[in-house]
Amino acid sequence: MSIDQDPRSLGTLVTDLVNQMSELVRTEARLLRSEMQEKLSKVGTGAMEIAAGAVCLLAALLVLLQALVVALAELGLGAGWASLLVGLVVAIVGYMLIRRGSTNMSPSELTPEKSMTQVRRDIGVAREQVR
């Protein structure tokens, strides 16, 4: 159907356009809200991982200190070196948890990319409709 054959008046067309644009804005707002909830959940997970990593590092520090005390007391191989090995392993695990949690909380992970892409598309479509 060509534009010349459209029975709707200009006022009806403008009203339809305004209604469609307001529905589009509401839909985009729902998408943004949903995506932000997903990102905030990711921040919560990252914070929990950082806390778990901090606990592991604290435990590692205690074990390493114990290992140092035992090693100095014995001045040789034995229980102290075993404690040292365990402490190093716990420290590595804690470090990895903190790194992972920090990555999940970085600003690039929190950007609502899907919403921004959709809004750009909608702006392009709206510009085409206005022409």
XYZ file of N, CA and C in Angstrom:
393
model
N 0.836 -1.166 0.000
C 0.000 0.000 0.000
C 0.893 1.245 0.000
N 0.630 2.168 -0.898
C 1.436 3.386 -0.964
C 0.919 4.412 0.034
N 1.702 5.454 0.235
C 1.341 6.508 1.192
C 0.092 7.242 0.723
N -0.056 7.412 -0.597
C -1.206 8.134 -1.139
C -2.512 7.409 -0.847
N -2.477 6.105 -0.645
C -3.695 5.319 -0.470
C -4.029 5.080 1.001
N -3.232 5.553 1.920
C -3.469 5.332 3.344
C -4.668 6.172 3.771
N -5.744 5.526 4.272
C -6.956 6.272 4.641
C -6.829 7.036 5.961
N -5.777 6.801 6.715
C -5.636 7.470 8.017
C -5.201 8.921 7.834
N -5.713 9.748 8.731
C -5.357 11.171 8.679
C -3.977 11.372 9.288
N -3.438 12.549 9.061
C -2.125 12.889 9.613
C -2.167 12.846 11.138
N -3.241 13.316 11.720
C -3.390 13.297 13.173
C -3.380 11.876 13.718
N -4.044 10.969 13.024
C -4.059 9.562 13.440
C -2.672 8.959 13.329
N -1.977 9.272 12.251
C -0.618 8.759 12.070
C 0.315 9.267 13.167
N 0.212 10.547 13.508
C 1.056 11.108 14.563
C 0.715 10.460 15.905
N -0.577 10.280 16.175
C -1.004 9.630 17.419
C -0.467 8.209 17.489
N -0.565 7.479 16.372
C -0.032 6.108 16.331
C 1.478 6.106 16.589
N 2.169 7.048 15.970
C 3.617 7.143 16.158
C 3.962 7.427 17.621
N 3.255 8.357 18.235
C 3.501 8.695 19.644
C 3.211 7.492 20.528
N 2.106 6.788 20.260
C 1.767 5.595 21.052
C 2.825 4.510 20.898
N 3.265 4.300 19.678
C 4.288 3.275 19.439
C 5.616 3.662 20.091
N 5.976 4.933 20.024
C 7.219 5.366 20.634
C 7.150 5.248 22.162
N 6.003 5.588 22.757
C 5.894 5.468 24.216
C 5.929 4.005 24.634
N 5.317 3.122 23.861
C 5.402 1.685 24.158
C 6.844 1.196 24.012
N 7.528 1.705 23.011
C 8.932 1.349 22.819
C 9.779 1.804 24.004
N 9.538 3.007 24.479
C 10.289 3.523 25.623
C 10.006 2.669 26.860
N 8.749 2.290 27.078
C 8.414 1.429 28.222
C 9.096 0.074 28.100
N 9.111 -0.489 26.908
C 9.764 -1.781 26.687
C 11.257 -1.674 26.929
N 11.866 -0.597 26.451
C 13.296 -0.388 26.665
C 13.594 -0.223 28.155
N 12.728 0.453 28.877
C 12.929 0.628 30.315
C 12.865 -0.722 31.028
N 11.922 -1.590 30.619
C 11.850 -2.930 31.215
C 13.118 -3.713 30.911
N 13.610 -3.621 29.685
C 14.848 -4.318 29.311
C 16.025 -3.794 30.136
N 16.117 -2.492 30.281
C 17.201 -1.891 31.059
C 17.130 -2.346 32.513
N 15.926 -2.321 33.094
C 15.758 -2.738 34.484
C 16.166 -4.209 34.660
N 15.764 -5.052 33.734
C 16.111 -6.471 33.794
C 17.615 -6.679 33.676
N 18.227 -5.972 32.751
C 19.671 -6.117 32.553
C 20.449 -5.587 33.762
N 19.987 -4.493 34.355
C 20.668 -3.953 35.526
C 20.543 -4.905 36.721
N 19.391 -5.576 36.857
C 19.250 -6.568 37.926
C 20.247 -7.701 37.732
N 20.418 -8.118 36.485
C 21.397 -9.169 36.180
C 22.810 -8.704 36.539
N 23.137 -7.460 36.190
C 24.473 -6.934 36.485
C 24.688 -6.792 37.994
N 23.660 -6.356 38.729
C 23.792 -6.217 40.175
C 23.970 -7.576 40.839
N 23.317 -8.573 40.283
C 23.508 -9.933 40.799
C 24.959 -10.363 40.619
N 25.522 -9.988 39.481
C 26.926 -10.312 39.211
C 27.846 -9.592 40.197
N 27.507 -8.360 40.549
C 28.285 -7.617 41.541
C 28.219 -8.324 42.892
N 27.028 -8.807 43.256
C 26.883 -9.529 44.516
C 27.734 -10.780 44.554
N 27.735 -11.513 43.447
C 28.569 -12.713 43.360
C 30.040 -12.342 43.465
N 30.438 -11.289 42.797
C 31.828 -10.838 42.863
C 32.223 -10.440 44.277
N 31.315 -9.771 44.975
C 31.612 -9.366 46.353
C 31.768 -10.590 47.258
N 30.930 -11.588 47.039
C 31.045 -12.817 47.831
C 32.366 -13.528 47.543
N 32.785 -13.536 46.283
C 34.056 -14.167 45.932
C 35.236 -13.416 46.555
N 35.156 -12.087 46.572
C 36.212 -11.301 47.201
C 36.267 -11.599 48.696
N 35.104 -11.672 49.325
C 35.071 -11.983 50.755
C 35.651 -13.373 51.020
N 35.268 -14.345 50.181
C 35.808 -15.699 50.346
C 37.322 -15.698 50.134
N 37.786 -14.945 49.154
C 39.220 -14.840 48.907
C 39.948 -14.200 50.079
N 39.332 -13.178 50.677
C 39.940 -12.511 51.825
C 40.037 -13.466 53.019
N 39.006 -14.274 53.220
C 39.040 -15.257 54.300
C 40.159 -16.267 54.052
N 40.266 -16.721 52.804
C 41.341 -17.671 52.463
C 42.718 -17.054 52.688
N 42.875 -15.795 52.297
C 44.166 -15.141 52.506
C 44.476 -14.953 53.996
N 43.463 -14.685 54.780
C 43.674 -14.579 56.217
C 44.106 -15.930 56.793
N 43.418 -16.986 56.369
C 43.800 -18.331 56.819
C 45.222 -18.654 56.367
N 45.545 -18.264 55.137
C 46.890 -18.513 54.621
C 47.932 -17.782 55.457
N 47.633 -16.561 55.817
C 48.568 -15.801 56.637
C 48.802 -16.493 57.984
N 47.729 -16.968 58.584
C 47.866 -17.661 59.869
C 48.700 -18.932 59.732
N 48.424 -19.686 58.661
C 49.177 -20.926 58.447
C 50.643 -20.613 58.148
N 50.873 -19.596 57.328
C 52.255 -19.230 57.006
C 53.007 -18.753 58.244
N 52.350 -18.015 59.073
C 52.996 -17.581 60.309
C 53.295 -18.770 61.217
N 52.341 -19.686 61.292
C 52.572 -20.892 62.082
C 53.747 -21.673 61.504
N 53.798 -21.758 60.180
C 54.886 -22.482 59.525
C 56.232 -21.832 59.820
N 56.258 -20.529 59.805
C 57.502 -19.830 60.097
C 57.959 -20.096 61.540
N 57.027 -20.055 62.454
C 57.362 -20.323 63.853
C 57.898 -21.742 64.020
N 57.187 -22.716 63.448
C 57.614 -24.115 63.567
C 58.959 -24.319 62.872
N 59.101 -23.724 61.683
C 60.355 -23.891 60.940
C 61.527 -23.307 61.712
N 61.338 -22.155 62.266
C 62.413 -21.552 63.057
C 62.700 -22.377 64.320
N 61.655 -22.946 64.909
C 61.841 -23.740 66.124
C 62.612 -25.026 65.838
N 62.302 -25.611 64.760
C 62.935 -26.899 64.442
C 64.243 -26.746 63.673
N 64.361 -25.656 62.897
C 65.525 -25.434 62.039
C 65.843 -26.659 61.178
N 64.786 -27.207 60.598
C 64.962 -28.367 59.723
C 63.629 -28.742 59.100
N 63.618 -29.810 58.343
C 62.389 -30.278 57.710
C 61.468 -30.886 58.764
N 60.224 -30.857 58.473
C 59.268 -31.466 59.389
C 57.900 -30.824 59.236
N 57.181 -30.717 60.331
C 55.809 -30.196 60.338
C 55.741 -28.759 59.818
N 56.738 -27.993 60.079
C 56.754 -26.596 59.627
C 56.716 -26.460 58.119
N 57.471 -27.279 57.436
C 57.486 -27.196 55.968
C 56.156 -27.652 55.389
N 55.533 -28.598 56.048
C 54.200 -29.019 55.595
C 53.199 -27.875 55.762
N 53.271 -27.186 56.879
C 52.393 -26.025 57.100
C 52.663 -24.930 56.068
N 53.925 -24.748 55.726
C 54.293 -23.751 54.722
C 53.659 -24.080 53.377
N 53.711 -25.342 52.988
C 53.122 -25.761 51.706
C 51.608 -25.527 51.699
N 50.946 -25.923 52.780
C 49.488 -25.713 52.871
C 49.165 -24.223 52.819
N 49.914 -23.424 53.515
C 49.686 -21.984 53.513
C 49.823 -21.370 52.137
N 50.811 -21.802 51.376
C 50.996 -21.285 50.016
C 49.821 -21.669 49.111
N 49.351 -22.900 49.249
C 48.213 -23.344 48.421
C 46.963 -22.526 48.754
N 46.693 -22.323 50.036
C 45.528 -21.525 50.445
C 45.668 -20.087 49.949
N 46.863 -19.539 49.994
C 47.089 -18.178 49.512
C 46.820 -18.072 48.014
N 47.225 -19.060 47.257
C 46.991 -19.052 45.803
C 45.494 -19.113 45.515
N 44.779 -19.980 46.234
C 43.322 -20.079 46.041
C 42.654 -18.741 46.390
N 43.045 -18.135 47.493
C 42.483 -16.843 47.883
C 42.750 -15.761 46.854
N 43.949 -15.723 46.343
C 44.312 -14.746 45.322
C 43.446 -14.923 44.074
N 43.246 -16.174 43.653
C 42.426 -16.435 42.457
C 40.976 -16.019 42.688
N 40.436 -16.252 43.870
C 39.064 -15.832 44.160
C 38.928 -14.315 44.125
N 39.888 -13.609 44.689
C 39.824 -12.148 44.677
C 39.950 -11.607 43.259
N 40.834 -12.156 42.460
C 40.971 -11.707 41.057
C 39.670 -11.915 40.296
N 39.071 -13.100 40.453
C 37.821 -13.408 39.743
C 36.707 -12.469 40.195
N 36.596 -12.259 41.505
C 35.576 -11.348 42.017
C 35.774 -9.928 41.531
N 37.010 -9.486 41.477
C 37.305 -8.129 40.996
C 36.939 -7.978 39.528
N 37.188 -9.009 38.744
C 36.821 -8.979 37.329
C 35.314 -8.862 37.160
N 34.552 -9.599 37.964
C 33.097 -9.551 37.870
C 32.525 -8.206 38.303
N 33.292 -7.438 39.051
C 32.810 -6.140 39.517
C 33.365 -4.974 38.716
N 34.124 -5.243 37.657
C 34.708 -4.152 36.882
C 33.603 -3.377 36.156
N 33.792 -2.087 35.923
C 32.775 -1.272 35.256
C 32.364 -1.816 33.890
N 33.282 -2.412 33.156
C 32.921 -2.944 31.836
C 31.916 -4.084 31.949
N 31.908 -4.790 33.066
C 30.952 -5.875 33.279
C 29.580 -5.350 33.687
N 29.496 -4.104 34.104
C 28.251 -3.540 34.606
C 27.509 -2.707 33.571
N 28.089 -2.489 32.415
C 27.463 -1.688 31.377
C 26.282 -2.448 30.767
N 25.089 -1.816 30.679
C 23.936 -2.488 30.085
C 24.040 -2.502 28.558
N 24.863 -3.380 28.029
C 25.179 -3.399 26.602
C 23.962 -3.706 25.728
N 23.157 -4.668 26.137
C 21.985 -5.042 25.330
C 21.022 -3.874 25.201
N 20.774 -3.193 26.305
C 19.853 -2.055 26.285
C 20.395 -0.933 25.419
N 21.687 -0.648 25.551
C 22.281 0.430 24.766
C 22.212 0.116 23.272
N 22.471 -1.127 22.901
C 22.397 -1.525 21.500
C 20.972 -1.375 20.980
N 20.006 -1.821 21.782
C 18.611 -1.743 21.366
C 18.151 -0.301 21.242
N 18.576 0.560 22.147
C 18.198 1.976 22.073
C 18.782 2.611 20.813
N 20.019 2.273 20.481
C 20.621 2.804 19.241
C 19.817 2.374 18.017
N 19.412 1.093 18.010
C 18.590 0.599 16.889
C 17.269 1.346 16.811
N 16.637 1.541 17.979
C 15.343 2.213 18.012
C 15.449 3.655 17.535
N 16.540 4.316 17.910
C 16.741 5.698 17.451
C 16.874 5.716 15.933
N 17.624 4.734 15.401
C 17.772 4.645 13.946
C 16.431 4.413 13.249
N 15.618 3.524 13.810
C 14.294 3.250 13.230
C 13.417 4.489 13.325
N 13.462 5.179 14.456
C 12.655 6.389 14.625
C 13.076 7.463 13.624
N 14.364 7.601 13.392
C 14.842 8.585 12.406
C 14.344 8.220 11.001
N 14.336 6.932 10.703
C 13.846 6.500 9.384
C 12.357 6.780 9.238
N 11.598 6.619 10.322
C 10.148 6.866 10.291
C 9.838 8.328 10.102
N 10.681 9.192 10.652
C 10.439 10.631 10.568
C 10.693 11.130 9.154
N 11.601 10.493 8.444
C 11.944 10.948 7.070
C 10.839 10.774 6.135
